[in-house]
Short mmCIF file of C-alpha atoms and ligand atoms in Angstrom, two decimals:
data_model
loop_
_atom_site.label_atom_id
_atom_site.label_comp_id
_atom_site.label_asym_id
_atom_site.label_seq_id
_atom_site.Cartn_x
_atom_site.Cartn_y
_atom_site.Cartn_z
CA UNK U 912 -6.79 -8.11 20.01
CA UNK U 913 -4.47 -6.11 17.12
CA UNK U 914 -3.86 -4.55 14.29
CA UNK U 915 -2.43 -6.75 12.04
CA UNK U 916 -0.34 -4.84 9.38
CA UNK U 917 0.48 -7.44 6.06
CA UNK U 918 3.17 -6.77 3.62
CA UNK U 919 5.68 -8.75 0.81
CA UNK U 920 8.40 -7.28 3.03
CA UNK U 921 9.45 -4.22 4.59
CA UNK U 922 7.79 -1.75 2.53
CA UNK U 923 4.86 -2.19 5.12
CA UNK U 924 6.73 -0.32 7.74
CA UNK U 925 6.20 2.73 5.81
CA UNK U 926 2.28 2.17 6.40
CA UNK U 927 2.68 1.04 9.60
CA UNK U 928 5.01 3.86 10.76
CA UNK U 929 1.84 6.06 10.02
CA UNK U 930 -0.63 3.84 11.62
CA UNK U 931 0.95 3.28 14.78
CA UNK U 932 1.43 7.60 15.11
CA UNK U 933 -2.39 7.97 14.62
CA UNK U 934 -3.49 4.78 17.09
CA UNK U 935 -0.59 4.92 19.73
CA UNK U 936 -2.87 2.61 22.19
CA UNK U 937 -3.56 0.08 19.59
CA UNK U 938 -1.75 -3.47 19.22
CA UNK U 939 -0.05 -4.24 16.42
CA UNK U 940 1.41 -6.89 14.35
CA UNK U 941 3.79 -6.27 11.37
CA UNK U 942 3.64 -9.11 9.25
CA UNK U 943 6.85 -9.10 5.95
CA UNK U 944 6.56 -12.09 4.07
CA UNK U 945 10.07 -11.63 3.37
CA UNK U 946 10.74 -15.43 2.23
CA UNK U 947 8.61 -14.87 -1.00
CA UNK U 948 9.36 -10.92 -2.20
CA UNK U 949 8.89 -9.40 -4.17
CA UNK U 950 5.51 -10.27 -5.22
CA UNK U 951 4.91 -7.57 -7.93
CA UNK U 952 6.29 -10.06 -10.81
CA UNK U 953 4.16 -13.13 -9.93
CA UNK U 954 1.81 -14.51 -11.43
CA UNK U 955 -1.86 -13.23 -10.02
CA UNK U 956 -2.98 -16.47 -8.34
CA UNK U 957 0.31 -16.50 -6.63
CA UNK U 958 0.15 -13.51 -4.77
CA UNK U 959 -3.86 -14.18 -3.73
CA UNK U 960 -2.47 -17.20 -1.81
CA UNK U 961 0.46 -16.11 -0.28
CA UNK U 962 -1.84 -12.82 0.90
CA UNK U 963 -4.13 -15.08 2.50
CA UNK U 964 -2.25 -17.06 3.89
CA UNK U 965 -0.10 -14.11 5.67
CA UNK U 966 -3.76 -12.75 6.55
CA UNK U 967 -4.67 -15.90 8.20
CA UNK U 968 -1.26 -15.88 10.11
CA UNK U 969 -2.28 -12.42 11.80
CA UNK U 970 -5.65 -13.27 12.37
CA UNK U 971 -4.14 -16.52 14.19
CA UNK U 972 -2.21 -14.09 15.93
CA UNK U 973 -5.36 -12.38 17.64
CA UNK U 974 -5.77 -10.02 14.72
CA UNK U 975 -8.95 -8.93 13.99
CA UNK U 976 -8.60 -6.64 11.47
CA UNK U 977 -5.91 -6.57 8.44
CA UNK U 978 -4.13 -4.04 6.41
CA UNK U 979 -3.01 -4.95 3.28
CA UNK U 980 0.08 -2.26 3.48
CA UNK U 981 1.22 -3.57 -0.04
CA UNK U 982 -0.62 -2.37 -3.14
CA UNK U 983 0.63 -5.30 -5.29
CA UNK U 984 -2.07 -7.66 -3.07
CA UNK U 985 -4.46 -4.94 -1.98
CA UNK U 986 -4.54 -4.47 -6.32
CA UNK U 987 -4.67 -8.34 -6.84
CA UNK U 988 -5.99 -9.95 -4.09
CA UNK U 989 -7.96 -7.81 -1.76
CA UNK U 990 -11.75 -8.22 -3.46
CA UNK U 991 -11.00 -12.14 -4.15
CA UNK U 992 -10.02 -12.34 -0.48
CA UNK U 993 -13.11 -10.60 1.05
CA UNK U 994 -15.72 -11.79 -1.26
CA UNK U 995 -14.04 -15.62 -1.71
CA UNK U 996 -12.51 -15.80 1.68
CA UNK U 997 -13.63 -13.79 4.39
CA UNK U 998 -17.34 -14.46 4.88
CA UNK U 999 -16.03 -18.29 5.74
CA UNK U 1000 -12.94 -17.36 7.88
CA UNK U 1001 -14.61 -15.35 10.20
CA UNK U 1002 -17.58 -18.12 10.31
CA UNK U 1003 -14.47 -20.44 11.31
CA UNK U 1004 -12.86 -18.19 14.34
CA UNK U 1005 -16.58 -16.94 15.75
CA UNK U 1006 -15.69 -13.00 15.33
CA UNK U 1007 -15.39 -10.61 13.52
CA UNK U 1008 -12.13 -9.92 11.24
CA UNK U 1009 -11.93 -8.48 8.09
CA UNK U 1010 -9.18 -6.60 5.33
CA UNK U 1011 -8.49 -4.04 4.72
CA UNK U 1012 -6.54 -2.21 1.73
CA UNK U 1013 -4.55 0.83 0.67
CA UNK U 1014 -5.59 1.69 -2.30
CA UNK U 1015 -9.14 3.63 -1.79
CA UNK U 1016 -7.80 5.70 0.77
CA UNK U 1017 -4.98 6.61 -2.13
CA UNK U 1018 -7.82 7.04 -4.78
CA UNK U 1019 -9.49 9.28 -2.42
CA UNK U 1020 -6.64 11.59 -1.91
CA UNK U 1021 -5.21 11.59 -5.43
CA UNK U 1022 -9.01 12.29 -6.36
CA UNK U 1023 -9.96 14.94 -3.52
CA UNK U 1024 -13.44 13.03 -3.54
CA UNK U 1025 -15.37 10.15 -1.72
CA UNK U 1026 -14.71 6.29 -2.76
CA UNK U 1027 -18.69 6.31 -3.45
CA UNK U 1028 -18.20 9.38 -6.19
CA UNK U 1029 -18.35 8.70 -9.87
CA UNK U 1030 -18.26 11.12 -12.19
CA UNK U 1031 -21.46 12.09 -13.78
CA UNK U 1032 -20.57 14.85 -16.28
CA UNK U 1033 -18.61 12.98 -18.74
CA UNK U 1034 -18.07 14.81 -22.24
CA UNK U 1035 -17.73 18.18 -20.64
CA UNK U 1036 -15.07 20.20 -21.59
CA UNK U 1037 -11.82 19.60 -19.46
CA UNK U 1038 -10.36 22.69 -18.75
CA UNK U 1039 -7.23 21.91 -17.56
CA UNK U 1040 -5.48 18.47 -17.21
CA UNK U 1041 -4.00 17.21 -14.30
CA UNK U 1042 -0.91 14.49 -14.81
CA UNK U 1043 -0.43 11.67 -12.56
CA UNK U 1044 2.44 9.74 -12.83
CA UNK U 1045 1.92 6.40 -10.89
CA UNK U 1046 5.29 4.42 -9.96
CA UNK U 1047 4.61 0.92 -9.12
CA UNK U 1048 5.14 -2.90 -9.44
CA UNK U 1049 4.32 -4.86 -12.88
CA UNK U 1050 1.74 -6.26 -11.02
CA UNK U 1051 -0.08 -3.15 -9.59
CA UNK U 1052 0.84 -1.94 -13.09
CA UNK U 1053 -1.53 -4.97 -14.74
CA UNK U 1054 -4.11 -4.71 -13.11
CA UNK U 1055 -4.67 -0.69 -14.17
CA UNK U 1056 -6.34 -0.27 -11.09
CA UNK U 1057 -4.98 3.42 -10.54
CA UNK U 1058 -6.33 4.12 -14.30
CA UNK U 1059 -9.31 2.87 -14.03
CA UNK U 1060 -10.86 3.75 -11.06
CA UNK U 1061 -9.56 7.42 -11.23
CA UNK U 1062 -10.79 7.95 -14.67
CA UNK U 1063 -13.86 6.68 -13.27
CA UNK U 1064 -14.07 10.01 -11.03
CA UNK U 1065 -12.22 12.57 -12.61
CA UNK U 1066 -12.11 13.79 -15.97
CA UNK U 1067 -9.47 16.01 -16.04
CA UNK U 1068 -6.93 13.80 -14.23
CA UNK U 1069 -4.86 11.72 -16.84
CA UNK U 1070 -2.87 8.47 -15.48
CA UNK U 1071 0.10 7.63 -16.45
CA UNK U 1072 1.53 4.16 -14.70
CA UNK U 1073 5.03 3.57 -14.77
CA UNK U 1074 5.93 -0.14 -13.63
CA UNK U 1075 9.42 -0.53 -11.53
CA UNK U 1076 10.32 -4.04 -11.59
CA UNK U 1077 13.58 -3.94 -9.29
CA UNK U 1078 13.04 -1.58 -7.35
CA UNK U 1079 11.10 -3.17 -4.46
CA UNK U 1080 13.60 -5.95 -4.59
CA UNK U 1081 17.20 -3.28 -4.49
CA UNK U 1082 15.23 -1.42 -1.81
CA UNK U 1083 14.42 -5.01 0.12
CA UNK U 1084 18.33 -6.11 -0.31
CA UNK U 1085 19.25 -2.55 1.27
CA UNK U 1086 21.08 -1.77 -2.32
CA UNK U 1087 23.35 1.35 -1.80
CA UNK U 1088 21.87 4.94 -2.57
CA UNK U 1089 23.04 5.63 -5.68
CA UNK U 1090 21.91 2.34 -7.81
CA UNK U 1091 18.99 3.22 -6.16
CA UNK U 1092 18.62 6.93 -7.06
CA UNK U 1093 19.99 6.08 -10.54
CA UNK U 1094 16.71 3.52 -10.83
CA UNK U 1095 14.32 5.84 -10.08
CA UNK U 1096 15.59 8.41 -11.94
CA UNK U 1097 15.56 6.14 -15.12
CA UNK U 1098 12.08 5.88 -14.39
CA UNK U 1099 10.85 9.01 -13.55
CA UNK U 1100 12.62 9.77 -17.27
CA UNK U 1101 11.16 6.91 -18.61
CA UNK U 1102 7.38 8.20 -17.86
CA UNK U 1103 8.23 12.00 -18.63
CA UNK U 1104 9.30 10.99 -22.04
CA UNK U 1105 5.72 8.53 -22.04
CA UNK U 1106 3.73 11.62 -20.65
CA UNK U 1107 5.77 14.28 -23.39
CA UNK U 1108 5.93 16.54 -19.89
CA UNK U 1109 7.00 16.36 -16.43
CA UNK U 1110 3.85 15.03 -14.11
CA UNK U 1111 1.92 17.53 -12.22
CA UNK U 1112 1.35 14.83 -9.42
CA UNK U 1113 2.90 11.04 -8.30
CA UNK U 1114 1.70 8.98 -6.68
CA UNK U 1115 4.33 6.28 -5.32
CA UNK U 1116 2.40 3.36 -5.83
CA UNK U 1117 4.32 0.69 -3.98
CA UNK U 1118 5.02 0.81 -0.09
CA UNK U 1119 8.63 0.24 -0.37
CA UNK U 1120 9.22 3.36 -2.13
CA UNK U 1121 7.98 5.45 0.61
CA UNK U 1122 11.75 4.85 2.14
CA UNK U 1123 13.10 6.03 -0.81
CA UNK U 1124 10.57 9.00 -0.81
CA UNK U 1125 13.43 11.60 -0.75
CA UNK U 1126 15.39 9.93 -4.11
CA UNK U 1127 11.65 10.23 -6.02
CA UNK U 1128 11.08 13.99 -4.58
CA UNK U 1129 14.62 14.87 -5.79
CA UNK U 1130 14.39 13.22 -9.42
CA UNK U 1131 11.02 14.78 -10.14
CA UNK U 1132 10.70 18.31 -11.63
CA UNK U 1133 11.25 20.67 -7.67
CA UNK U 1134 7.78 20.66 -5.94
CA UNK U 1135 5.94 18.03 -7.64
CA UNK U 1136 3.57 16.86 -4.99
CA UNK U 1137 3.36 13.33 -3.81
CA UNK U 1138 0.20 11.78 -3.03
CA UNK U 1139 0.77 10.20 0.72
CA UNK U 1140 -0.31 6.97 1.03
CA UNK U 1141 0.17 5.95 4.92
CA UNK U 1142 -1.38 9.42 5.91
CA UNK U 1143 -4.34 8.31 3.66
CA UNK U 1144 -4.44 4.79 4.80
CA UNK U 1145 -4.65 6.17 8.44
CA UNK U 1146 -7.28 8.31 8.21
CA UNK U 1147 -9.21 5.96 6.32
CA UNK U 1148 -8.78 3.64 9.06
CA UNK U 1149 -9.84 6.04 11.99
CA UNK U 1150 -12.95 6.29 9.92
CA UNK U 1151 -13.26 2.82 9.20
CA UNK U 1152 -12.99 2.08 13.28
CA UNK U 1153 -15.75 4.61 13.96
CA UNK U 1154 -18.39 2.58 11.79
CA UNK U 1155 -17.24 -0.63 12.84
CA UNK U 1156 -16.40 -0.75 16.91
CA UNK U 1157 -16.99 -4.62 16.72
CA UNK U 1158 -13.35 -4.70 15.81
CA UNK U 1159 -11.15 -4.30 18.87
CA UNK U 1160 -7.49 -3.19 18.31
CA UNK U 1161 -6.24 -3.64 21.79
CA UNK U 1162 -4.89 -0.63 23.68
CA UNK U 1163 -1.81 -1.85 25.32
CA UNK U 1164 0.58 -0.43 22.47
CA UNK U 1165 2.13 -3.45 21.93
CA UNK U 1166 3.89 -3.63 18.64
CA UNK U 1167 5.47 -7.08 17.22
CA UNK U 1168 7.04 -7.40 14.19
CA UNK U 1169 7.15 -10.90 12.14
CA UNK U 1170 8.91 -12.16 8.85
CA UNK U 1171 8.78 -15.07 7.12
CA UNK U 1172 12.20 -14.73 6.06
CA UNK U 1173 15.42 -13.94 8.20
CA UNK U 1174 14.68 -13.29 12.11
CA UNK U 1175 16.22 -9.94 13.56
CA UNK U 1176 17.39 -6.47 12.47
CA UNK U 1177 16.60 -5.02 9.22
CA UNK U 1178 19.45 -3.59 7.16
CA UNK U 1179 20.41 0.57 7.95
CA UNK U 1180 17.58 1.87 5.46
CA UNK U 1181 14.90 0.23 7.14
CA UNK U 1182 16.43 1.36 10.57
CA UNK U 1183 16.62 4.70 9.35
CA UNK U 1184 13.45 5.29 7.74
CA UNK U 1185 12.02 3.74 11.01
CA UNK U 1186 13.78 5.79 13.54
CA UNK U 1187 14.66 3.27 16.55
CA UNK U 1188 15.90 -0.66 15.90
CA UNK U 1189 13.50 -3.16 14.81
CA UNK U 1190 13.78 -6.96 15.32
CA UNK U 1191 12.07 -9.16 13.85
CA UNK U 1192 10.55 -12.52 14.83
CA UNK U 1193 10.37 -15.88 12.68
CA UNK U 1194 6.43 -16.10 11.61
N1 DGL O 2336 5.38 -3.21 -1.15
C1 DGL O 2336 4.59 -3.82 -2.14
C2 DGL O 2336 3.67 -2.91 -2.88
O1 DGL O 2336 3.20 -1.95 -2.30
C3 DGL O 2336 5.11 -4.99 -2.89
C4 DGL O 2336 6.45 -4.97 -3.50
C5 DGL O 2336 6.75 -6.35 -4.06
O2 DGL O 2336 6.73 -7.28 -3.27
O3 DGL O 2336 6.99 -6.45 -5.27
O4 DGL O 2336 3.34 -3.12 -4.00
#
């Protein structure tokens, strides 16, 4: 039994990276569903089925439990999945699976308080506003999840999304360092000018920026802080395992990594981000 770990492409690895440091004994399975990225400019239906279908992959692979390490389907196709999917699947393989996604565990740290929290005191006086600037894929973008469900806890925190559409694709294609640092500092210029000020927070809102991390930290005003969303995903999942022991996760540390695209290494960004070489199998 695993971990399974689902994303577009390699942007995963960055949630992964995290999750295999806080369960070293666990199995895992890196799913990148590299033949169809990026995901964040299809249509919604779209990226529900080719989530489930790289869910049911990893669940075929002994799997029981799934992270969604990609906000564009943990935003678009996570609740369909669990409430439409799910409850028949695990009927179908006789155990217990389930998925799991990335963004409470983000809400949670960008909010300081509990998923279950919403604000009760609305029409107080806000004292002092916090701005969030939220870099992410058209698709996370759409669905205003970020928006919503903070301003749903916080009063004083204002969201401000900025979608990215190429970046997750130049970051997947290994494009060279400086397109990429010139594309994210378009953007963080683009939401600074939306916002009238420089954000007091970001959160980078798409997994495949996290390998890019240091281009957003040095384009943003020195010192902004970044809300981290694999150290939130793991914790969230080390809680999560506590209240649910009927999932087993192995505890040989194996870790296998699949694509559905091209078998083998990942270009130097991935291998640097990672640490070590990674090779990939054909899903
Ligand atoms: N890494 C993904 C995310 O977190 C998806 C990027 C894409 O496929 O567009 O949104």
């Amino acid at each position: 039994m695993a971990i399974g770990v689902f994303d577009s492409g390699i942007g995963g690895l960055t949630i992964h990276h995290a999750l295999v440091e806080r369960f070293p004994k666990a199995d895992f399975v890196f799913l990148g569903d590299q033949a169809n990225v990026p995901y964040g400019g299809r249509p919604g239906e779209e990226i529900v089925e080719l989530t489930r279908r790289g869910c049911e992959r990893l669940f075929a692979e002994g799997c029981d439990l799934v992270v969604l390490a990609c906000n564009t389907a943990a935003a678009v196709a996570l609740r369909r999945l669990q409430q439409t999917w799910i409850p028949g699947h695990r009927q179908a393989l006789g155990r217990p699976v389930n998925v799991l996604g990335i963004i409470v565990p983000t809400i949670e740290a960008a909010t300081g308080l509990p998923w279950e929290h919403e604000a009760e005191r609305r029409g107080e006086k806000v004292e002092k506003l916090d701005v969030l600037a939220v870099f992410c894929t058209p698709a996370t973008a759409a669905s205003r999840v970020y928006e919503i469900e903070i301003d749903k806890r916080r009063q004083d925190v204002a969201v401000f999304t900025e979608p990215c559409p190429n970046l997750a694709r130049m970051i997947e294609a290994g494009a060279p360092r400086a397109d990429l640092a010139a594309e994210i500092e378009a953007h963080v210029k683009a939401v600074t000018t939306r916002i009238g000020r420089a954000p007091d927070r970001a959160i980078l809102g798409c997994t495949h920026y996290e390998i890019v991390g240091d281009l957003f930290r040095a384009a943003l005003k020195p010192g902004t802080p970044l809300i981290h969303q694999p150290q939130a995903t793991a914790e969230a999942l080390a809680a999560y395992l506590e209240r649910h022991p009927e999932f087993r996760t192995g505890d040989a540390g194996t870790r296998r990594f699949l694509t559905t695209g091209k078998p083998g290494a990942q270009h130097a960004l991935v291998e640097t981000f990672w640490g070590a070489p990674l090779s990939f199998e054909p899903a």
